[in-house]
Coordinates of C-alpha atoms in Angstrom, one line a residue:
M32 CA -56.0 -33.3 -71.4
K33 CA -53.0 -34.8 -69.5
K34 CA -51.7 -31.4 -68.9
I35 CA -54.9 -30.2 -67.3
Y36 CA -55.0 -33.3 -64.9
L37 CA -51.3 -32.6 -64.1
F38 CA -52.2 -28.9 -63.3
L39 CA -55.1 -29.9 -61.1
F40 CA -53.0 -32.5 -59.1
S41 CA -50.1 -30.0 -58.6
F42 CA -52.8 -27.4 -57.4
L43 CA -54.2 -29.8 -54.9
L44 CA -50.8 -30.6 -53.5
F45 CA -50.1 -27.1 -53.0
L46 CA -53.3 -26.6 -51.1
L47 CA -52.5 -29.4 -48.8
P48 CA -51.1 -28.3 -45.3
S49 CA -47.4 -29.0 -45.2
N50 CA -47.8 -31.1 -41.9
S51 CA -49.9 -33.5 -44.0
L52 CA -47.0 -34.1 -46.2
Q53 CA -44.7 -34.6 -43.4
A54 CA -47.0 -37.0 -41.7
A55 CA -46.4 -39.4 -44.7
E56 CA -42.7 -39.4 -44.0
E57 CA -41.4 -42.3 -42.0
P58 CA -39.4 -41.2 -38.8
T59 CA -35.8 -42.4 -38.7
L60 CA -33.2 -42.5 -35.9
S61 CA -30.0 -40.5 -36.4
K62 CA -28.0 -43.9 -35.7
S63 CA -29.0 -47.4 -36.0
E64 CA -26.1 -48.5 -33.6
I65 CA -23.6 -46.7 -31.5
R66 CA -20.7 -47.5 -29.5
I67 CA -19.8 -45.4 -26.3
G68 CA -17.5 -46.0 -23.2
I69 CA -18.5 -46.2 -19.6
G70 CA -19.5 -42.7 -18.4
E71 CA -19.6 -41.4 -22.0
S72 CA -22.7 -39.8 -23.5
A73 CA -24.1 -39.5 -26.9
K74 CA -27.1 -37.8 -28.4
I75 CA -29.7 -39.6 -30.5
K76 CA -32.3 -38.1 -32.6
L77 CA -35.7 -39.3 -34.1
R78 CA -36.2 -37.3 -37.2
K79 CA -39.3 -36.4 -39.2
T80 CA -41.9 -36.5 -36.4
S81 CA -43.9 -34.0 -34.7
S82 CA -45.5 -36.5 -32.5
K83 CA -44.7 -37.3 -28.9
V84 CA -41.7 -39.5 -28.6
T85 CA -41.1 -41.7 -25.5
W86 CA -37.5 -42.9 -24.9
S87 CA -36.7 -46.2 -23.0
T88 CA -34.1 -49.0 -22.9
N89 CA -34.5 -52.8 -22.5
K90 CA -31.5 -52.7 -20.1
K91 CA -31.6 -50.0 -17.4
R92 CA -28.6 -51.3 -15.7
F93 CA -26.4 -50.6 -18.5
L94 CA -27.9 -47.4 -20.0
K95 CA -29.0 -44.2 -18.5
I96 CA -31.4 -41.9 -20.5
K97 CA -31.6 -38.2 -19.7
N98 CA -35.0 -36.5 -19.9
P99 CA -35.8 -36.0 -23.8
K100 CA -35.7 -32.5 -25.0
K101 CA -38.0 -31.5 -27.9
E102 CA -35.8 -29.4 -30.2
N103 CA -38.5 -28.4 -32.8
K104 CA -41.6 -29.6 -34.6
T105 CA -40.0 -32.4 -36.5
T106 CA -37.2 -33.8 -34.3
S107 CA -37.0 -35.2 -30.7
S108 CA -33.8 -36.2 -29.0
C109 CA -32.4 -37.8 -25.9
V110 CA -28.9 -38.2 -24.3
I111 CA -27.7 -41.7 -23.2
T112 CA -24.9 -42.5 -21.0
G113 CA -23.1 -45.8 -20.6
K114 CA -23.3 -47.2 -17.0
K115 CA -21.8 -50.8 -17.4
V116 CA -19.8 -52.8 -20.0
A117 CA -22.4 -54.2 -22.5
E118 CA -20.6 -55.6 -25.7
I119 CA -22.3 -59.0 -25.9
E120 CA -25.4 -58.1 -24.0
K121 CA -28.0 -56.7 -26.3
V122 CA -28.8 -53.1 -25.2
Y123 CA -31.3 -51.1 -27.2
L124 CA -32.3 -47.4 -27.0
I125 CA -36.0 -47.4 -28.0
A126 CA -37.9 -44.5 -29.4
T127 CA -41.8 -45.1 -29.3
V128 CA -44.2 -43.0 -31.3
G129 CA -47.8 -44.3 -30.9
E130 CA -47.7 -47.9 -31.5
K131 CA -44.4 -47.8 -33.5
Q132 CA -40.9 -48.5 -32.0
Y133 CA -37.5 -47.5 -33.5
K134 CA -34.5 -49.2 -32.1
C135 CA -30.7 -48.2 -31.8
R136 CA -28.3 -51.0 -30.6
V137 CA -25.9 -49.7 -28.0
Y138 CA -22.6 -51.3 -27.4
I139 CA -21.0 -50.0 -24.0
E140 CA -17.2 -50.6 -24.0
T141 CA -14.3 -50.4 -21.5
R142 CA -11.6 -48.8 -23.8
F143 CA -8.0 -49.8 -22.9
T144 CA -5.0 -48.0 -24.2
N145 CA -2.5 -50.5 -22.8
D146 CA -2.4 -54.2 -22.1
K147 CA -4.0 -55.7 -19.1
N148 CA -0.9 -57.7 -18.5
V149 CA 2.0 -55.6 -17.6
T150 CA 5.7 -56.5 -16.9
I151 CA 8.0 -54.1 -15.4
S152 CA 11.4 -54.1 -13.7
K153 CA 12.0 -53.3 -10.1
G154 CA 12.2 -49.4 -9.7
N155 CA 10.6 -48.7 -13.0
Q156 CA 7.1 -47.3 -13.7
R157 CA 4.3 -47.8 -16.2
Q158 CA 1.3 -45.7 -16.8
L159 CA -1.9 -47.8 -17.0
L160 CA -4.6 -45.9 -19.0
I161 CA -8.2 -46.5 -19.5
E162 CA -10.3 -44.2 -22.0
T163 CA -13.2 -42.9 -20.0
K164 CA -14.7 -39.7 -19.0
C165 CA -15.7 -41.1 -15.5
P166 CA -13.4 -40.8 -12.3
V167 CA -11.1 -43.9 -11.9
K168 CA -10.2 -45.2 -8.5
W169 CA -7.0 -47.2 -8.6
S170 CA -5.8 -49.7 -5.9
S171 CA -3.2 -52.4 -5.6
N172 CA -3.6 -55.8 -3.8
K173 CA 0.2 -56.1 -3.0
K174 CA 1.7 -52.7 -2.4
S175 CA 5.0 -54.4 -1.4
I176 CA 5.3 -55.6 -5.0
A177 CA 3.6 -52.8 -7.1
T178 CA 2.0 -49.6 -5.9
V179 CA -0.3 -47.3 -8.0
T180 CA -1.0 -43.7 -7.8
S181 CA -4.5 -42.0 -8.1
K182 CA -3.6 -41.4 -11.8
G183 CA -2.8 -45.1 -12.5
L184 CA 0.9 -44.7 -12.4
V185 CA 2.5 -48.2 -11.4
E186 CA 5.8 -48.7 -9.9
G187 CA 7.6 -51.9 -9.4
K188 CA 8.9 -52.4 -5.7
K189 CA 10.1 -56.0 -5.7
A190 CA 9.8 -59.2 -7.7
G191 CA 6.4 -60.7 -7.8
T192 CA 2.9 -60.3 -9.2
A193 CA 0.3 -57.9 -8.0
R194 CA -3.3 -57.1 -9.1
I195 CA -4.1 -53.6 -10.0
T196 CA -7.7 -52.6 -9.8
A197 CA -9.4 -49.7 -11.6
L198 CA -12.8 -48.9 -10.3
I199 CA -15.1 -47.1 -12.7
G200 CA -18.5 -46.4 -11.2
N201 CA -19.6 -49.8 -10.3
Q202 CA -17.4 -51.6 -12.8
K203 CA -14.0 -53.2 -11.8
V204 CA -11.2 -53.6 -14.3
Y205 CA -8.2 -55.7 -13.3
F206 CA -4.5 -55.3 -14.5
T207 CA -1.9 -58.0 -13.7
V208 CA 1.4 -56.6 -13.0
K209 CA 4.5 -58.8 -13.0
V210 CA 7.6 -57.2 -11.4
K211 CA 11.0 -58.7 -12.2
N212 CA 14.4 -57.9 -11.1
K213 CA 16.4 -55.2 -13.1
I214 CA 17.3 -56.3 -16.7
A215 CA 20.8 -56.2 -17.8
S216 CA 21.4 -53.7 -20.6
K217 CA 22.4 -56.3 -23.1
D218 CA 19.1 -58.4 -22.4
K219 CA 16.8 -55.5 -23.3
Y220 CA 17.4 -55.9 -27.0
Q221 CA 16.7 -58.6 -29.6
Y222 CA 19.3 -58.2 -32.4
K223 CA 20.9 -59.8 -35.3
V224 CA 24.5 -59.6 -36.4
S225 CA 25.7 -59.8 -40.1
N226 CA 28.8 -58.6 -41.8
G227 CA 30.3 -57.5 -38.5
Q228 CA 27.4 -55.1 -37.7
A229 CA 24.5 -55.4 -35.3
R230 CA 20.8 -54.6 -36.0
I231 CA 18.4 -54.0 -33.2
T232 CA 15.2 -55.9 -34.2
K233 CA 13.1 -55.5 -31.0
Y234 CA 13.4 -53.6 -27.7
I235 CA 12.0 -55.9 -24.9
G236 CA 13.1 -53.7 -22.0
D237 CA 10.7 -51.5 -20.0
D238 CA 12.8 -48.5 -19.2
D239 CA 11.2 -45.0 -19.9
I240 CA 14.6 -43.6 -20.6
V241 CA 16.7 -45.7 -23.1
E242 CA 20.4 -45.3 -24.0
I243 CA 21.0 -47.7 -27.0
P244 CA 24.4 -49.5 -26.5
K245 CA 27.3 -49.0 -29.0
K246 CA 27.7 -52.7 -29.3
L247 CA 25.7 -55.9 -29.2
G248 CA 27.0 -59.3 -29.6
G249 CA 30.5 -57.7 -29.9
A250 CA 29.5 -55.9 -33.1
P251 CA 28.7 -52.2 -33.4
V252 CA 25.1 -51.3 -33.6
T253 CA 24.5 -49.6 -36.8
R254 CA 20.8 -50.0 -37.6
I255 CA 17.4 -49.8 -35.8
A256 CA 15.1 -52.4 -37.8
A257 CA 11.4 -51.9 -38.6
L258 CA 9.1 -51.7 -35.6
A259 CA 11.9 -52.1 -33.1
F260 CA 10.4 -49.8 -30.7
G261 CA 7.3 -48.9 -32.5
N262 CA 3.8 -50.3 -33.8
D263 CA 2.4 -50.1 -37.3
K264 CA -1.2 -50.1 -36.2
E265 CA -3.1 -47.1 -37.4
E266 CA -4.9 -46.5 -34.0
V267 CA -5.1 -43.6 -31.8
Y268 CA -4.2 -45.8 -29.0
V269 CA -2.2 -49.0 -29.4
K270 CA -1.1 -51.8 -27.2
N271 CA 2.5 -53.3 -26.7
V272 CA 4.4 -50.1 -27.3
P273 CA 7.1 -49.2 -24.7
M274 CA 6.3 -46.2 -22.5
I275 CA 9.5 -44.6 -23.6
T276 CA 10.1 -40.7 -23.0
K277 CA 13.7 -40.4 -24.1
V278 CA 16.0 -42.2 -26.4
T279 CA 19.9 -41.6 -26.9
M280 CA 21.4 -43.1 -29.8
P281 CA 25.3 -43.9 -30.2
N282 CA 27.2 -42.4 -33.1
T283 CA 27.5 -45.9 -34.6
I284 CA 24.0 -45.9 -36.0
T285 CA 23.5 -45.0 -39.8
R286 CA 20.0 -46.0 -40.4
I287 CA 16.5 -46.0 -38.8
D288 CA 14.0 -48.3 -40.6
Q289 CA 10.2 -48.2 -41.1
S290 CA 8.0 -47.4 -38.2
A291 CA 11.1 -47.8 -35.8
F292 CA 9.4 -45.5 -33.3
S293 CA 5.9 -45.1 -34.7
Q294 CA 3.2 -44.9 -32.0
C295 CA 5.6 -44.1 -29.2
Q296 CA 3.3 -41.4 -27.8
Y297 CA 5.1 -40.6 -24.7
L298 CA 8.5 -39.9 -26.5
T299 CA 9.6 -36.3 -25.8
D300 CA 13.3 -36.4 -26.5
V301 CA 15.5 -38.1 -29.1
R302 CA 19.1 -37.7 -29.6
L303 CA 20.0 -39.1 -33.0
S304 CA 23.5 -40.4 -34.1
S305 CA 25.8 -37.9 -35.7
S306 CA 26.5 -40.6 -38.3
L307 CA 22.8 -41.1 -39.3
K308 CA 22.2 -41.1 -43.1
T309 CA 18.6 -42.4 -43.5
I310 CA 15.3 -41.9 -41.7
G311 CA 12.9 -44.6 -42.7
T312 CA 9.3 -44.6 -43.8
L313 CA 6.9 -43.5 -40.9
A314 CA 9.9 -43.8 -38.6
F315 CA 8.3 -41.4 -36.0
E316 CA 4.7 -41.4 -37.0
N317 CA 2.2 -40.5 -34.4
T318 CA 4.8 -39.6 -31.7
K319 CA 2.4 -36.9 -30.4
S320 CA 4.6 -35.7 -27.5
L321 CA 7.8 -35.1 -29.7
E322 CA 7.9 -31.3 -30.1
K323 CA 11.4 -31.0 -31.4
L324 CA 14.1 -33.0 -33.1
M325 CA 17.7 -32.1 -34.1
I326 CA 18.4 -33.8 -37.3
P327 CA 22.2 -34.2 -37.9
D328 CA 24.0 -32.9 -40.9
S329 CA 24.9 -36.5 -42.0
V330 CA 21.4 -37.3 -43.0
T331 CA 20.8 -37.6 -46.8
K332 CA 17.4 -39.2 -46.9
I333 CA 14.1 -38.7 -45.1
Q334 CA 11.5 -41.2 -46.4
F335 CA 7.7 -41.1 -46.7
G336 CA 5.8 -39.9 -43.7
A337 CA 8.8 -40.1 -41.5
F338 CA 7.1 -37.5 -39.0
R339 CA 3.5 -37.8 -40.0
S340 CA 1.1 -37.0 -37.2
S341 CA 3.8 -36.1 -34.8
G342 CA 3.8 -33.3 -32.2
L343 CA 6.7 -31.3 -34.0
V344 CA 6.5 -27.6 -33.5
S345 CA 9.5 -26.8 -35.4
I346 CA 12.3 -28.5 -37.5
S347 CA 15.2 -27.9 -39.7
I348 CA 16.2 -30.0 -42.6
P349 CA 20.0 -30.5 -43.2
D350 CA 21.6 -29.6 -46.4
K351 CA 22.3 -32.9 -47.9
V352 CA 18.7 -33.7 -48.2
T353 CA 17.5 -33.2 -51.9
K354 CA 13.8 -34.1 -51.7
L355 CA 11.1 -33.8 -49.2
S356 CA 9.4 -37.2 -49.4
S357 CA 5.4 -37.4 -49.6
N358 CA 3.4 -36.9 -46.5
L359 CA 6.6 -35.9 -44.5
F360 CA 4.8 -33.5 -42.2
G361 CA 1.2 -34.4 -43.0
W362 CA -1.3 -34.0 -40.1
C363 CA 1.4 -32.4 -37.9
E364 CA -1.2 -30.2 -36.2
S365 CA 1.4 -28.2 -33.9
L366 CA 4.0 -27.5 -36.7
E367 CA 4.7 -23.9 -36.8
K368 CA 8.1 -23.6 -38.5
V369 CA 10.1 -25.4 -41.0
S370 CA 13.6 -24.5 -42.2
L371 CA 14.6 -25.8 -45.6
P372 CA 18.1 -25.9 -47.1
N373 CA 19.0 -24.6 -50.7
S374 CA 19.8 -28.4 -51.7
I375 CA 16.2 -29.2 -51.9
K376 CA 15.0 -29.8 -55.5
E377 CA 11.6 -31.3 -55.1
I378 CA 8.8 -31.4 -52.6
G379 CA 6.6 -34.4 -52.7
T380 CA 2.8 -34.9 -52.4
S381 CA 1.1 -33.7 -49.2
V382 CA 4.4 -32.9 -47.6
F383 CA 2.5 -29.9 -45.8
Y384 CA -0.9 -31.2 -45.4
M385 CA -3.3 -30.5 -42.6
N386 CA -0.9 -28.2 -40.7
P387 CA -3.3 -25.7 -39.0
S388 CA -0.6 -23.9 -36.9
L389 CA 1.8 -23.2 -39.9
K390 CA 1.6 -19.6 -40.6
E391 CA 4.7 -19.0 -43.1
I392 CA 6.7 -21.2 -45.4
V393 CA 9.8 -20.2 -47.4
I394 CA 10.5 -22.5 -50.3
P395 CA 14.3 -22.0 -51.3
E396 CA 15.8 -21.2 -54.5
G397 CA 16.7 -24.5 -56.2
V398 CA 13.3 -26.2 -55.8
V399 CA 11.8 -26.9 -59.3
K400 CA 8.8 -28.9 -58.4
I401 CA 6.0 -29.0 -55.8
E402 CA 3.7 -32.0 -56.0
D403 CA 0.0 -32.3 -55.4
E404 CA -2.0 -31.4 -52.3
N405 CA 0.6 -29.2 -50.6
F406 CA -0.6 -26.4 -48.2
L407 CA -4.0 -28.0 -48.2
W408 CA -6.1 -27.6 -44.9
C409 CA -3.3 -25.1 -43.6
E410 CA -5.9 -22.7 -42.5
K411 CA -3.5 -20.2 -40.7
L412 CA -1.1 -20.2 -43.4
E413 CA -0.5 -16.4 -44.5
K414 CA 2.7 -16.2 -46.4
I415 CA 4.3 -18.6 -48.9
V416 CA 7.5 -17.5 -50.4
L417 CA 8.2 -19.3 -53.7
P418 CA 11.5 -19.4 -55.8
S419 CA 12.4 -18.2 -59.3
T420 CA 13.5 -21.8 -60.0
L421 CA 10.1 -23.4 -59.6
T422 CA 8.8 -24.9 -63.1
Q423 CA 6.0 -27.1 -61.8
I424 CA 3.2 -26.9 -59.3
G425 CA 0.8 -29.8 -58.9
K426 CA -3.1 -30.0 -58.3
D427 CA -4.9 -28.8 -55.3
V428 CA -1.9 -26.5 -53.9
V429 CA -2.4 -23.6 -51.7
L430 CA -6.1 -24.3 -50.7
F431 CA -7.8 -24.0 -47.5
T432 CA -10.3 -26.8 -48.3
D433 CA -10.5 -29.6 -50.9
S434 CA -12.5 -27.3 -53.2
P435 CA -11.4 -27.2 -56.9
I436 CA -8.3 -24.8 -57.6
N437 CA -10.5 -22.0 -59.0
D438 CA -12.5 -21.7 -55.8
V439 CA -10.5 -19.1 -53.8
S440 CA -13.2 -18.0 -51.5
A441 CA -11.5 -19.5 -48.4
L442 CA -7.9 -18.6 -49.2
N443 CA -5.9 -16.7 -46.7
A444 CA -2.4 -17.2 -48.0
V445 CA -0.4 -14.7 -50.1
I446 CA 2.2 -15.9 -52.6
Y447 CA 5.5 -14.1 -52.7
A448 CA 7.4 -14.6 -55.9
P449 CA 9.8 -13.0 -58.2
E450 CA 8.2 -10.8 -61.0
G451 CA 7.7 -12.8 -64.3
S452 CA 8.4 -16.2 -62.7
Y453 CA 6.4 -19.3 -63.0
A454 CA 5.3 -19.0 -59.5
A455 CA 3.9 -15.3 -60.0
Q456 CA 2.0 -16.6 -63.1
F457 CA 0.6 -19.7 -61.1
A458 CA -0.8 -17.2 -58.4
Q459 CA -2.4 -15.0 -61.0
D460 CA -3.8 -17.8 -63.1
N461 CA -5.6 -19.2 -60.0
N462 CA -6.7 -15.8 -58.4
I463 CA -4.4 -16.3 -55.4
K464 CA -3.1 -13.0 -53.7
L465 CA 0.4 -12.2 -55.0
V466 CA 3.2 -9.9 -53.9
T467 CA 6.1 -9.7 -56.4
R468 CA 9.7 -9.0 -55.5

């Protein structure tokens, strides 16, 4: 008897119009809250409704709403644009359907990429940045002290304080620029001396071109300490990082420590010491403008993620390095060419990860191990040359996506390996295209 009732109930459901079923579903907004900048736009949708949707806001002076566009029978949308900063003010986008309202909280921000309080030396420049898609009009209230270009580049003229104004629509943002007289070279560095050697702990100058001195406090400079020029915050834009474009190191330096130049996004030219032995963890992380770097033959160790998210296009590893540390070139989106020496024995986890510009890689003879997640998301990779010495390959290697190893539908790469080698067998076992030599 129960089966008959179930059959009749299913049959009645089948006869009901599809829109009757849809009407029972509660409409939902695509976002319950959103953050946008002044002049930035975002699209919001109200799903699961075929009824008329009226879009409005409780604060018109903060938020602009474009005419809604009905996309299909079940979804309506609108485009909002930030007009004025509203981080504390409660601004809502409201979707009204009949007597029901659905609200999305909107935060409208002015996004800064450097400090609002800036100190520079006479004759030096500093780029002021605001993240917005709107035009910005810059002005200075004391041009005899500091001038500013139409692109926000400030130059110190004489000692004193000036206020720089950035006008974004009807919103004004103020920067305080303090100009001081030229700093003597020795006063641009904080440092410590121990065992007759100086270690730079912080760069406090404001030059865009930096030449590190050979001596500080009468002792040779042998080390650049952690965060000396950089910042360890994992943000796209960071504060309190010098606007350095070029660094020249004396040949007395033997070690660069963790995050020493991390986040220096304007750095384009680095001249390393010919005596350098160690490049530390994340030393040049997120140096987006650094396209090339000559690593001296003296280097024996390059630590975790030293060049992660950098702008490197090509690089050669010196022949005293025996291991490529994990994440070394992870997220280097412009990386096209890497030259590896025969001294390399091991390639760590995710050394080559998210390198969409990499087309070819040659792993030299002598390498015995490639750890997990190498060549993952390297969608342009066409050729991987593997050596006869290889005896171990980790998980998720040679994949276009994060799919399981037996899903090769998205693979473009071809493995070149000696016939009968471990590498050749790996390619065959995982259905990866193989060319033997």
